[in-house]
Short mmCIF file of C-alpha atoms in Angstrom, two decimals:
data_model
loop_
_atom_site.label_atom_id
_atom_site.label_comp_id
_atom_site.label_asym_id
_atom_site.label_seq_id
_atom_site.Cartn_x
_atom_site.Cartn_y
_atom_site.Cartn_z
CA UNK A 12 -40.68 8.78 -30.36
CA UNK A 13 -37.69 9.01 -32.23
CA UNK A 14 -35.91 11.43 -29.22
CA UNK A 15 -36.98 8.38 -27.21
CA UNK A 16 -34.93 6.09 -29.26
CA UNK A 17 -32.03 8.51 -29.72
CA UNK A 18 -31.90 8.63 -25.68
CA UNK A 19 -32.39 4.89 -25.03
CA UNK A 20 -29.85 3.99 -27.95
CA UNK A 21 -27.48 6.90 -26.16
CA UNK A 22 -27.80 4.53 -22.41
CA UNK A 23 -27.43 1.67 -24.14
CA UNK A 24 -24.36 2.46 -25.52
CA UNK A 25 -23.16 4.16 -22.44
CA UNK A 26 -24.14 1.23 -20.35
CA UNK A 27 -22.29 -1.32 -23.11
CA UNK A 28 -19.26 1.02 -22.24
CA UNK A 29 -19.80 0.43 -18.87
CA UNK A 30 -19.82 -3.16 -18.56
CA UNK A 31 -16.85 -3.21 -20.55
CA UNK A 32 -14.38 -1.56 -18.31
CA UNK A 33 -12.52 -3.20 -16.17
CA UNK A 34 -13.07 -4.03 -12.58
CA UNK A 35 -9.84 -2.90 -10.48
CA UNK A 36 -9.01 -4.15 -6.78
CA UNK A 37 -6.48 -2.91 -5.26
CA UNK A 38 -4.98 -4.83 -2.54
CA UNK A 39 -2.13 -3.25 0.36
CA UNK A 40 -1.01 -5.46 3.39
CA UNK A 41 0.01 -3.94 6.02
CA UNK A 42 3.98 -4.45 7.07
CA UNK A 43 4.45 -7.22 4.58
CA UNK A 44 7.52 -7.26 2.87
CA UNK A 45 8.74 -9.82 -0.73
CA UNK A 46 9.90 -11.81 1.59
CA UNK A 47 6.53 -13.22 3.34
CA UNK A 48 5.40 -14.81 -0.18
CA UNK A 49 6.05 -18.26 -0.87
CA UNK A 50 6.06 -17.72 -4.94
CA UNK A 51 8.83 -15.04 -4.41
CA UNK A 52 11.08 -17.49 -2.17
CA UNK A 53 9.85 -17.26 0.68
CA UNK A 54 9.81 -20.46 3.42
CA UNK A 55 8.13 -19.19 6.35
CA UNK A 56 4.72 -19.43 5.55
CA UNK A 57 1.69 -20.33 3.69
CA UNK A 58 0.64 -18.06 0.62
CA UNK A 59 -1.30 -20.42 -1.55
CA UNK A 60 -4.31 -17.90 -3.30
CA UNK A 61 -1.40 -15.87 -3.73
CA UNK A 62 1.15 -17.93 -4.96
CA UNK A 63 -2.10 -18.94 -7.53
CA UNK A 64 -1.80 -15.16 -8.40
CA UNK A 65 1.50 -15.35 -9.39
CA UNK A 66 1.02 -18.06 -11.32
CA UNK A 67 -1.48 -17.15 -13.45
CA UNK A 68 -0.76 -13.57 -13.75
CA UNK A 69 2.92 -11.07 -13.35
CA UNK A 70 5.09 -11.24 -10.50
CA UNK A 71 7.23 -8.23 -10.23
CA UNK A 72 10.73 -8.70 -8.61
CA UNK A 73 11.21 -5.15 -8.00
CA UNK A 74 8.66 -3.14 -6.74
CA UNK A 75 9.72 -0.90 -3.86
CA UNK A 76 7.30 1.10 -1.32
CA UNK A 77 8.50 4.07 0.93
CA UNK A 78 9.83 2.38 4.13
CA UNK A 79 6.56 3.52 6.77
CA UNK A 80 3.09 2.81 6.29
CA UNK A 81 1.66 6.28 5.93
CA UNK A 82 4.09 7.91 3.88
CA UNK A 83 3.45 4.63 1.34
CA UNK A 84 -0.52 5.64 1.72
CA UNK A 85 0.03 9.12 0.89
CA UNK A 86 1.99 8.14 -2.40
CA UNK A 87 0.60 5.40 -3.66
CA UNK A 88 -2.90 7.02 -3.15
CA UNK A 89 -1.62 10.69 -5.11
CA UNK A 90 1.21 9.24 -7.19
CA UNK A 91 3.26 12.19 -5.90
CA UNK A 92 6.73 11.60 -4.23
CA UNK A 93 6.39 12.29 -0.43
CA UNK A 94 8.83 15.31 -1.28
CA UNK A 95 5.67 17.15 -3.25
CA UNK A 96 3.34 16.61 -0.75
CA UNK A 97 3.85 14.59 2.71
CA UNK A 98 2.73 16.49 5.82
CA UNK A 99 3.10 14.33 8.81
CA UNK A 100 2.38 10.81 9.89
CA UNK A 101 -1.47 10.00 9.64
CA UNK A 102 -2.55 12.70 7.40
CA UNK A 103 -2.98 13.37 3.90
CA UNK A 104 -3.57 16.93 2.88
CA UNK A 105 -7.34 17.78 1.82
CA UNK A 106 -6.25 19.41 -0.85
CA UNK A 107 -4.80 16.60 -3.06
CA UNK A 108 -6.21 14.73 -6.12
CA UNK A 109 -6.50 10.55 -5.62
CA UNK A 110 -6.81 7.83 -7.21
CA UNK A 111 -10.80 7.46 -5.42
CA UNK A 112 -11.52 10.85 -6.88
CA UNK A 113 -10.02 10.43 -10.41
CA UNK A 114 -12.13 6.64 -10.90
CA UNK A 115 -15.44 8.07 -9.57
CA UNK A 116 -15.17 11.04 -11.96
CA UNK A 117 -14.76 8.02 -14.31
CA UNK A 118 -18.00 6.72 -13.75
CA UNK A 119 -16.72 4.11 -11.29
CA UNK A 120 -18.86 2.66 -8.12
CA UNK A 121 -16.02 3.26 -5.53
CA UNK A 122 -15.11 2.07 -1.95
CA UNK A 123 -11.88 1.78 0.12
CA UNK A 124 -11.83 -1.00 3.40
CA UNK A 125 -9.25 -1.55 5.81
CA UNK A 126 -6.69 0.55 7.35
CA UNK A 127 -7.63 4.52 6.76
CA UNK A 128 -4.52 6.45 9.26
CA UNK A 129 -5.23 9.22 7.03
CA UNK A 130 -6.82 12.11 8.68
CA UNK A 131 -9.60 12.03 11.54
CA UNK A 132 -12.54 14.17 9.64
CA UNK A 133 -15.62 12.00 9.81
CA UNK A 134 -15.66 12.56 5.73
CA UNK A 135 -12.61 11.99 5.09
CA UNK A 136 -12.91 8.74 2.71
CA UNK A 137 -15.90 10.39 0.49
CA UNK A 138 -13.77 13.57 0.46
CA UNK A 139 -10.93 11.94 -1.07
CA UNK A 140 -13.38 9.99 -3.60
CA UNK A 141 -14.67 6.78 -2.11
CA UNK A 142 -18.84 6.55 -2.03
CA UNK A 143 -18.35 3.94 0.68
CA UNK A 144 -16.03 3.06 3.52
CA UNK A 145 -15.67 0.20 5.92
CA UNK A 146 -12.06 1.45 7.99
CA UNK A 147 -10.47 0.82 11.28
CA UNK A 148 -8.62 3.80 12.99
CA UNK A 149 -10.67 6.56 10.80
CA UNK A 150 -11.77 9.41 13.48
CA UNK A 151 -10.48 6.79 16.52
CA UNK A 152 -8.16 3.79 17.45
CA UNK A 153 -10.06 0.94 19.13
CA UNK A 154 -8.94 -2.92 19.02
CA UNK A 155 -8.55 -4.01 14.95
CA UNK A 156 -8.59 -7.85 15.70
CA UNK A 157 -11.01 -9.54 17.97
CA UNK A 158 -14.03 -7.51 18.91
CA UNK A 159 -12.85 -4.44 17.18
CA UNK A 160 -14.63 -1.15 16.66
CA UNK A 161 -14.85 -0.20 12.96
CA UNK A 162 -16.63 2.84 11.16
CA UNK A 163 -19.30 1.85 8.50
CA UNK A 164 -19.53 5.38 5.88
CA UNK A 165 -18.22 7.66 8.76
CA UNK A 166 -20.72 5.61 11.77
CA UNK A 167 -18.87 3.95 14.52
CA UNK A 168 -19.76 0.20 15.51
CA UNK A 169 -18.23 -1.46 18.21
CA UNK A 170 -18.38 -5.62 18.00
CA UNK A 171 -18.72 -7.73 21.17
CA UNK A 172 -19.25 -11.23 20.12
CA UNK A 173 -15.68 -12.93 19.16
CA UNK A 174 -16.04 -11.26 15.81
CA UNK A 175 -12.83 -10.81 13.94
CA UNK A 176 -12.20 -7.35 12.34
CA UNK A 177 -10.05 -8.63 9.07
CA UNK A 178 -13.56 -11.02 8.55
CA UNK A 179 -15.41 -8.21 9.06
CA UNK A 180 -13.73 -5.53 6.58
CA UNK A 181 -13.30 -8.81 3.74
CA UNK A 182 -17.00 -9.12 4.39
CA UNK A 183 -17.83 -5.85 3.44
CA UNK A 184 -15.28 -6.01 0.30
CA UNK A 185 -17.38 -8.75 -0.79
CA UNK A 186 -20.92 -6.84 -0.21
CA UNK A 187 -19.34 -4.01 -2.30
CA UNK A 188 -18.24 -6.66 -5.15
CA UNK A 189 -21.99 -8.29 -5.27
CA UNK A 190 -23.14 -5.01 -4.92
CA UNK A 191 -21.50 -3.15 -8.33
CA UNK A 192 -21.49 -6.11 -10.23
CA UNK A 193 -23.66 -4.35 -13.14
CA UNK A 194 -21.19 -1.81 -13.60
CA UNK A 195 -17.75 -1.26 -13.02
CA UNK A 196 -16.35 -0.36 -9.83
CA UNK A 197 -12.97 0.29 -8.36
CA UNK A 198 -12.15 -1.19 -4.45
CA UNK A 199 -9.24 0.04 -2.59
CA UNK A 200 -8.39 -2.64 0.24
CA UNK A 201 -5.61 -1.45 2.34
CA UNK A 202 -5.52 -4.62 5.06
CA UNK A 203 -5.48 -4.61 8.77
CA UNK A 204 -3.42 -7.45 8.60
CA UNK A 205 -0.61 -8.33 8.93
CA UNK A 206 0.49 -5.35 11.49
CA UNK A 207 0.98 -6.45 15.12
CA UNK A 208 0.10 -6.78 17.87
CA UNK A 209 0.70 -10.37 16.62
CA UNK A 210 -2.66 -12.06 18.00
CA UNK A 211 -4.08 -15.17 17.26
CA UNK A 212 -6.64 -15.31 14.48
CA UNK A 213 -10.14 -17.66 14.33
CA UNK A 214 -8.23 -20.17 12.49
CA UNK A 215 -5.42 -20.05 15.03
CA UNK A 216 -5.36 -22.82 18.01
CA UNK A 217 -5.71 -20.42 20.64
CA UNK A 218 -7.96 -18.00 19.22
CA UNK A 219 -9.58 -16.41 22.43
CA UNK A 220 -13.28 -14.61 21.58
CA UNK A 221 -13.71 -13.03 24.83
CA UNK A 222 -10.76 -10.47 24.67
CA UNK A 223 -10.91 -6.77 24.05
CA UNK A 224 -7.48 -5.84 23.92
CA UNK A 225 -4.71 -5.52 21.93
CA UNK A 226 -2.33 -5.91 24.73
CA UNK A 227 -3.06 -9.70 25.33
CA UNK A 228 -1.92 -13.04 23.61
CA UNK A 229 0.38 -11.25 21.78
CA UNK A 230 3.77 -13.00 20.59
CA UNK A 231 5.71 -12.96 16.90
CA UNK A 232 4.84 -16.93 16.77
CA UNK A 233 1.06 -15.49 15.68
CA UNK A 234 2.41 -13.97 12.17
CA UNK A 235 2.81 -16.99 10.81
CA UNK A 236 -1.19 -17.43 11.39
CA UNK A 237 -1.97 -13.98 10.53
CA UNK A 238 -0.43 -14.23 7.41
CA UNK A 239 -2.29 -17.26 6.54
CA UNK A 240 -5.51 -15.45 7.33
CA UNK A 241 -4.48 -13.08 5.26
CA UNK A 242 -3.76 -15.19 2.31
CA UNK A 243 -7.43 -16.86 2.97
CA UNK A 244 -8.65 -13.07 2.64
CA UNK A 245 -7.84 -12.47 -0.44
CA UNK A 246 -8.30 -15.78 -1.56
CA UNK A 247 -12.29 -14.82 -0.69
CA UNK A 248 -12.00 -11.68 -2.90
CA UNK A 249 -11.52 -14.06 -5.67
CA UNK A 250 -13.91 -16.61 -4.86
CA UNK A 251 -17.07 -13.85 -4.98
CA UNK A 252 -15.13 -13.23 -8.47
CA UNK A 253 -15.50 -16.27 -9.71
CA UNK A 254 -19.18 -16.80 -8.45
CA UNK A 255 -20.03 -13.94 -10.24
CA UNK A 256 -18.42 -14.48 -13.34
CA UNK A 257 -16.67 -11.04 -13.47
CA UNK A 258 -13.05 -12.18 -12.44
CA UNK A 259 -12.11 -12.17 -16.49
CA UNK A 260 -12.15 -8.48 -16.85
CA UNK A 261 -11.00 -7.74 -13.12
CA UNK A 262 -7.98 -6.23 -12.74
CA UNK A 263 -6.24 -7.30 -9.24
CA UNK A 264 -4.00 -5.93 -7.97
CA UNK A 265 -1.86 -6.82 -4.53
CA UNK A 266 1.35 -5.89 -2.60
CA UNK A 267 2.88 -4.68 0.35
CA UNK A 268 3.00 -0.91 2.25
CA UNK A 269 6.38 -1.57 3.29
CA UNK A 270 8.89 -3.98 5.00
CA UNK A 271 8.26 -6.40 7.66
CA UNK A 272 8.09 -5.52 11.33
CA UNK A 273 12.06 -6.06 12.33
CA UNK A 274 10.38 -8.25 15.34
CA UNK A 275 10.11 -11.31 12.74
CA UNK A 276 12.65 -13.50 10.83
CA UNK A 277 11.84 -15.28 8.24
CA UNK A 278 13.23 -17.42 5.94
CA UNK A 279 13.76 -16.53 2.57
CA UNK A 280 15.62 -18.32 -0.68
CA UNK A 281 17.66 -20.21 2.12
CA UNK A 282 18.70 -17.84 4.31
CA UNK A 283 17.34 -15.70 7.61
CA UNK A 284 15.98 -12.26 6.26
CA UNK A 285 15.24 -9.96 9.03
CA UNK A 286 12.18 -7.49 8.63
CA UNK A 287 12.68 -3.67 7.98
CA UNK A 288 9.87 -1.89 8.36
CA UNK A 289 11.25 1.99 8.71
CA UNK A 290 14.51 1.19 7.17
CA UNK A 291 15.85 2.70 4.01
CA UNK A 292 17.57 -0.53 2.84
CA UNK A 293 15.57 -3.09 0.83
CA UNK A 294 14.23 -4.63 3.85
CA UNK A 295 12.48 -1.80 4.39
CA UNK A 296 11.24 -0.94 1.04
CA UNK A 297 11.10 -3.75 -0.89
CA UNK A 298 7.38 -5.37 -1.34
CA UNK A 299 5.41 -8.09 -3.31
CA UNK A 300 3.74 -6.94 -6.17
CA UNK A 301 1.75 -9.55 -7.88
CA UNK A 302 -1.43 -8.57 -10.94
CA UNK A 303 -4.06 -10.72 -12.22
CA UNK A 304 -5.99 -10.12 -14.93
CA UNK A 305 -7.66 -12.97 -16.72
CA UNK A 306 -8.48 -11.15 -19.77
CA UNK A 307 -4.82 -9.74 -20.59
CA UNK A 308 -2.75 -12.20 -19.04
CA UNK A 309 -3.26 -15.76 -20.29
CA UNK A 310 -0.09 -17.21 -18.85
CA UNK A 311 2.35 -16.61 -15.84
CA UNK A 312 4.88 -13.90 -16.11
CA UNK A 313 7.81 -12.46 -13.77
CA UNK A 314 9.03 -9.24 -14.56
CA UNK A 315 12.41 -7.67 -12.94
CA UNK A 316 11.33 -4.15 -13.92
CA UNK A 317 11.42 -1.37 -11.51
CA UNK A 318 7.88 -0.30 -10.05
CA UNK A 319 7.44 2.64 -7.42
CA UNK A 320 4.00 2.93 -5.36
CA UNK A 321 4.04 6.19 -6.96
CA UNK A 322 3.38 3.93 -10.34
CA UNK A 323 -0.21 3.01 -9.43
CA UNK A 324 -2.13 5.55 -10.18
CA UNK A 325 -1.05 6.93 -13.42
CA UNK A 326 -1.56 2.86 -14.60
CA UNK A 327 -5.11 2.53 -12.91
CA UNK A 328 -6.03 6.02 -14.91
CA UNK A 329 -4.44 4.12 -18.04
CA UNK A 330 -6.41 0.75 -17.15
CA UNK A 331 -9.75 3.17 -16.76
CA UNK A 332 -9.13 5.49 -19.92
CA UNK A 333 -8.67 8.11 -17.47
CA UNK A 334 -6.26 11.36 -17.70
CA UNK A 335 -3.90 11.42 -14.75
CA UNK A 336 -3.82 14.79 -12.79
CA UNK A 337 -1.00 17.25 -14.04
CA UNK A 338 2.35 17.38 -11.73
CA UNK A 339 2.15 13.26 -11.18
CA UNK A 340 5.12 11.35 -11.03
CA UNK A 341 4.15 7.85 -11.13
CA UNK A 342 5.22 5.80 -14.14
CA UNK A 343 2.37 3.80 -15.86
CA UNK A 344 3.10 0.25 -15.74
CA UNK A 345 0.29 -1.33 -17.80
CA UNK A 346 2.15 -1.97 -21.00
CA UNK A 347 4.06 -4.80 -18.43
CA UNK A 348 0.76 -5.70 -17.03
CA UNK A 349 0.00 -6.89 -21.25
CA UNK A 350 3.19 -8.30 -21.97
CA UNK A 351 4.33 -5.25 -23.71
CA UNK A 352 7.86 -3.69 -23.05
CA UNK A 353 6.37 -0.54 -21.90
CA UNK A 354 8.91 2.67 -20.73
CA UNK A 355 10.64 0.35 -18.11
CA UNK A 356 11.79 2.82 -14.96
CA UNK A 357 15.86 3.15 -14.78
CA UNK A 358 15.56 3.88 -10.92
CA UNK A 359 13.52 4.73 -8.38
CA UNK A 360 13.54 7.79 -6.09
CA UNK A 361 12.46 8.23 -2.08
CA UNK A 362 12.51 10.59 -0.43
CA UNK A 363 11.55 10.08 3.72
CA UNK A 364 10.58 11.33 6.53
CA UNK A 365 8.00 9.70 9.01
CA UNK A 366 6.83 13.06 11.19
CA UNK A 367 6.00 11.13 13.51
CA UNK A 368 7.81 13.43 15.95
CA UNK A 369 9.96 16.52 16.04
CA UNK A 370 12.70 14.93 14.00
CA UNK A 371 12.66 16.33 10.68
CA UNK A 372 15.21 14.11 9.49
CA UNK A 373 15.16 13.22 5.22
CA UNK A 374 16.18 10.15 3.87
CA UNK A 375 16.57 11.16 0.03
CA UNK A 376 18.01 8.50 -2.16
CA UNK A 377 17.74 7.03 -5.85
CA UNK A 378 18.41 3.56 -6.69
CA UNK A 379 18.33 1.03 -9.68
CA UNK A 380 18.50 -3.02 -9.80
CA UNK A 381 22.04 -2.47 -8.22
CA UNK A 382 23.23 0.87 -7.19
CA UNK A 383 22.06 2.78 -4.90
CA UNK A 384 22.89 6.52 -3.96
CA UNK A 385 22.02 8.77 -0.91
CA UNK A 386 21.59 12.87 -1.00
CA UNK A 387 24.29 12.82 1.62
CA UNK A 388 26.61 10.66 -0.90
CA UNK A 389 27.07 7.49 0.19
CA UNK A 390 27.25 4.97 -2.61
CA UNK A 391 26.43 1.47 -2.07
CA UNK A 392 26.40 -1.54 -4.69
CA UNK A 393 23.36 -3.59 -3.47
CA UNK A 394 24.20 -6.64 -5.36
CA UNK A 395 26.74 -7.32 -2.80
CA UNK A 396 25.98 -5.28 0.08
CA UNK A 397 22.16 -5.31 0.66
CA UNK A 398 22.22 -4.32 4.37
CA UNK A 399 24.56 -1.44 3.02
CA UNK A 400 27.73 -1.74 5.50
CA UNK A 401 30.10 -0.89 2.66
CA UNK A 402 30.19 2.58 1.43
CA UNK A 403 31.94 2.99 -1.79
CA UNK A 404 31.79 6.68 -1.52
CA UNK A 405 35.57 7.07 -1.42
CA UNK A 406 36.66 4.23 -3.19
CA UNK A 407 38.08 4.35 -6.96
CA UNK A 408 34.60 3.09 -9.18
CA UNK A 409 34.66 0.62 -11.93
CA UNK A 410 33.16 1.78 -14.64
CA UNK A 411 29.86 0.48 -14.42
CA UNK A 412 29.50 1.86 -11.55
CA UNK A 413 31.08 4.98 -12.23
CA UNK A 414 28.56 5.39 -14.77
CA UNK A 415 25.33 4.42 -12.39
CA UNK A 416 26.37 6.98 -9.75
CA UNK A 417 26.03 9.69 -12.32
CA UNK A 418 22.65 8.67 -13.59
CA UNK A 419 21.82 7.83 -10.04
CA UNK A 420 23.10 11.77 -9.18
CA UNK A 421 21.45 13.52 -12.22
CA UNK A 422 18.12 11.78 -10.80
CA UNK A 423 18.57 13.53 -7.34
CA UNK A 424 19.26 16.74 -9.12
CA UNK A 425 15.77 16.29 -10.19
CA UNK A 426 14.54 16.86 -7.06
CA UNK A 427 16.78 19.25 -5.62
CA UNK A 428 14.40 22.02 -5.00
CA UNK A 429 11.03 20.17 -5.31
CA UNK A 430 10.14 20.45 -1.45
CA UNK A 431 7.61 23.19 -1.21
CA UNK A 432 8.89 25.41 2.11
CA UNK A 433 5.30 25.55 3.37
CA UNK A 434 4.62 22.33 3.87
CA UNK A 435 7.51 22.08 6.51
CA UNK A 436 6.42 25.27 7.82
CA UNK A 437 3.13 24.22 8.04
CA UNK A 438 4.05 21.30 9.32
CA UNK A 439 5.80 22.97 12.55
CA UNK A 440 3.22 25.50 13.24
CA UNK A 441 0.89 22.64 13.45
CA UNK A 442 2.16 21.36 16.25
CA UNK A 443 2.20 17.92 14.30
CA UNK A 444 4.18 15.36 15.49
CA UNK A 445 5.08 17.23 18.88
CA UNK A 446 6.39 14.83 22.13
CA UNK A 447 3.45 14.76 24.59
CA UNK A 448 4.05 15.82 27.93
CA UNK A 449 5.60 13.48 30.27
CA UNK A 450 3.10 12.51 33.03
CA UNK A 451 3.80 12.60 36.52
CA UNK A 452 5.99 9.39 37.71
CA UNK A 453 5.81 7.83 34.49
CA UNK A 454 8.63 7.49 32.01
CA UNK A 455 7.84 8.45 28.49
CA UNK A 456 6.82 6.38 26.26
CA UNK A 457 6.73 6.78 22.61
CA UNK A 458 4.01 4.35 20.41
CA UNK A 459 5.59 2.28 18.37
CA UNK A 460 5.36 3.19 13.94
CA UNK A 461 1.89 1.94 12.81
#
């Protein structure tokens, strides 16, 4: 009897421990850049749930993603630099540690939904630490939109009947939420939306059931919608929160995987701003980062501190109690996430290149609130050049300046040799990224950056 009481004391407590932690969602649009959100200037479009966010909870001015969506993926996921540990477009190497794996060790209920681009093995998800999965373009690429074909843990399903594939993946989000609502769990929600094609959605006038393709009723007038639908998506998440009286100790957290698509122009804090999607200049790389979390944050907050997607996992580990892997260089930012000064960042490094096809091209650059410097050496001061036309490379430096190129250099030196040889060997004898072959009266034709 009393080894009976020892072990139902011993679940009790681990089970108060439990229901203690905090919920985390984790929320990535897809090709969504600081300008799209209403609370951060924007006047394009309609981001009420989370301009509600914002209010409520920490806006961060200057969070920047890598400028593609799959290099973002790989870092934010591994809180690595792409330098350490980026293959090629659409993969990410079996062999490293993420986030998925290092909450589930935690005792987390786990699942990621949305976008996956990150390797076709039917296991892939649980491999890389998620118990469940709900993900367009995992071992195939069918329509994402209107009757799309998703994969359900690994099993394909194909849908037929006007359903809407962002409804669909939010649907299962909110399953997973009802689901794990006796213990903590951690969702991952990298969004279809708001990539193109640009299609009508079901709240869109011309939202057409009956097509199968993403080739039709496609036109840059549709973003507008899609980021509405969007915005309705995640105002959902919070809704099942509220319902079930766990959005006090849930932790959300949303932003962008990189710039807009350059096909749309919005307008932002009174001027055009062009999207950059695949640019190294801040239209590329510069994303909305908003966190809610009832029971830290009991009033609005904008912070100007700089925030890599490299940051996110060393903070969830901090948020869970959980030691981050060895060799990570995210920054934890959950001091700012509780008001607290925390070790703000004094610049941010990138270092790029897509894969997507022969080119081995590197974009390697670090960069603070105003300066920004390239491996190659051009010097730019972003405060007054943010399309960077003007580089002060040659030019006699004030002193300021003078004195953020050298902390802006002595952060590259960091990095000199930090590219591991293999990987780019590995990634040529691959045959990664290779042209295909030009068929027979057709012109080449290279697909477009997801």
């Amino acid at each position: 009897m009393k080894s009976l009481l020892l072990l139902l004391s011993s679940f009790l407590i681990l089970h108060s421990s439990f229901s203690a932690q905090t919920n985390v969602i984790l929320i990535m649009v897809d090709d969504f850049g600081y300008e799209c959100v209403t609370a951060n200037g924007g006047e394009s479009y309609q981001t009420p749930n989370l301009d509600k966010l914002a209010a409520s909870g920490v806006r961060f001015e200057n969070c920047h993603a890598q400028p593609l969506c799959t290099p973002t993926r790989v870092q934010l996921m591994t809180g690595r630099y792409n330098v350490r540990n980026y293959l090629n477009f659409g993969t990410l190497r079996r062999e490293e540690t993420t986030f998925g794996h290092l909450m589930k060790n935690a005792g987390y209920a786990t699942a990621i939904c949305g976008k996956w681009q990150l390797g076709h093995e039917l296991d892939s998800p649980q491999h890389f630490g998620f118990e469940e999965s709900c993900l367009w373009q995992q071992t195939r690429r069918p329509p994402r939109y209107t009757n799309p074909g998703l994969e359900y843990n690994g099993v394909e399903k194909d849908f037929t009947k006007g359903e809407y594939g962002p409804t669909l993946v939010n649907d299962f989000a909110l399953g997973f939420i009802e689901k794990h609502k006796e213990k903590p769990f951690f969702l991952y929600y990298p969004m279809i939306l708001t990539h193109n094609p640009f299609q009508p959605t079901p709240d869109s006038a011309k939202y057409d059931p009956t097509i199968s393709s993403e080739q039709k009723l496609q036109s840059p007038k549709h973003f507008a919608d899609m980021t509405a639908y969007m915005d309705k998506m995640v105002g959902r998440i919070v809704a099942k929160l509220d319902e079930l009286g766990l959005r006090e100790n849930t932790l959300i957290l949303f932003l962008g995987d990189n710039g807009t698509n350059s096909g749309i122009t919005s307008r932002f804090q009174g001027r055009d701003y062009k999207g950059g999607k695949g640019s190294t200049n801040a239209h590329g790389t510069h994303v909305p980062f908003i966190a809610r979390w009832p029971a830290v944050m009991k009033k609005g907050r904008v912070c100007a501190d700089l925030i890599s997607c490299a940051d996110f996992l060393p903070t969830l580990c901090a948020a869970a109690g959980v030691e981050p892997p060895a060799g990570v260089d995210g920054v934890s930012f959950l001091p700012q996430l509780k008001g607290e000064a925390g070790t703000p960042r004094e610049w941010l490094y990138i270092w790029y290149s897509p894969r997507q096809s022969k080119d081995m091209t590197v974009r390697e650059y670090a960069f603070d609130q105003r300066f920004k410097l390239y491996r190659t050496g051009q010097f730019y001061d972003l405060s007054a050049d943010e399309m960077e036309k003007q580089d002060l490379a040659a030019t006699a430096l004030a002193s300021d300046a003078a004195a953020a190129k050298a902390k802006l250099q002595d952060a590259l030196d960091q990095f000199k040799d930090a590219r591991p040889a293999e990987l780019d060997q590995q990634f040529l004898n691959s045959g990664a990224g290779k042209d295909k072959p030009e068929k027979k009266g057709k012109k080449k034709n290279k697909k477009k950056a997801e």
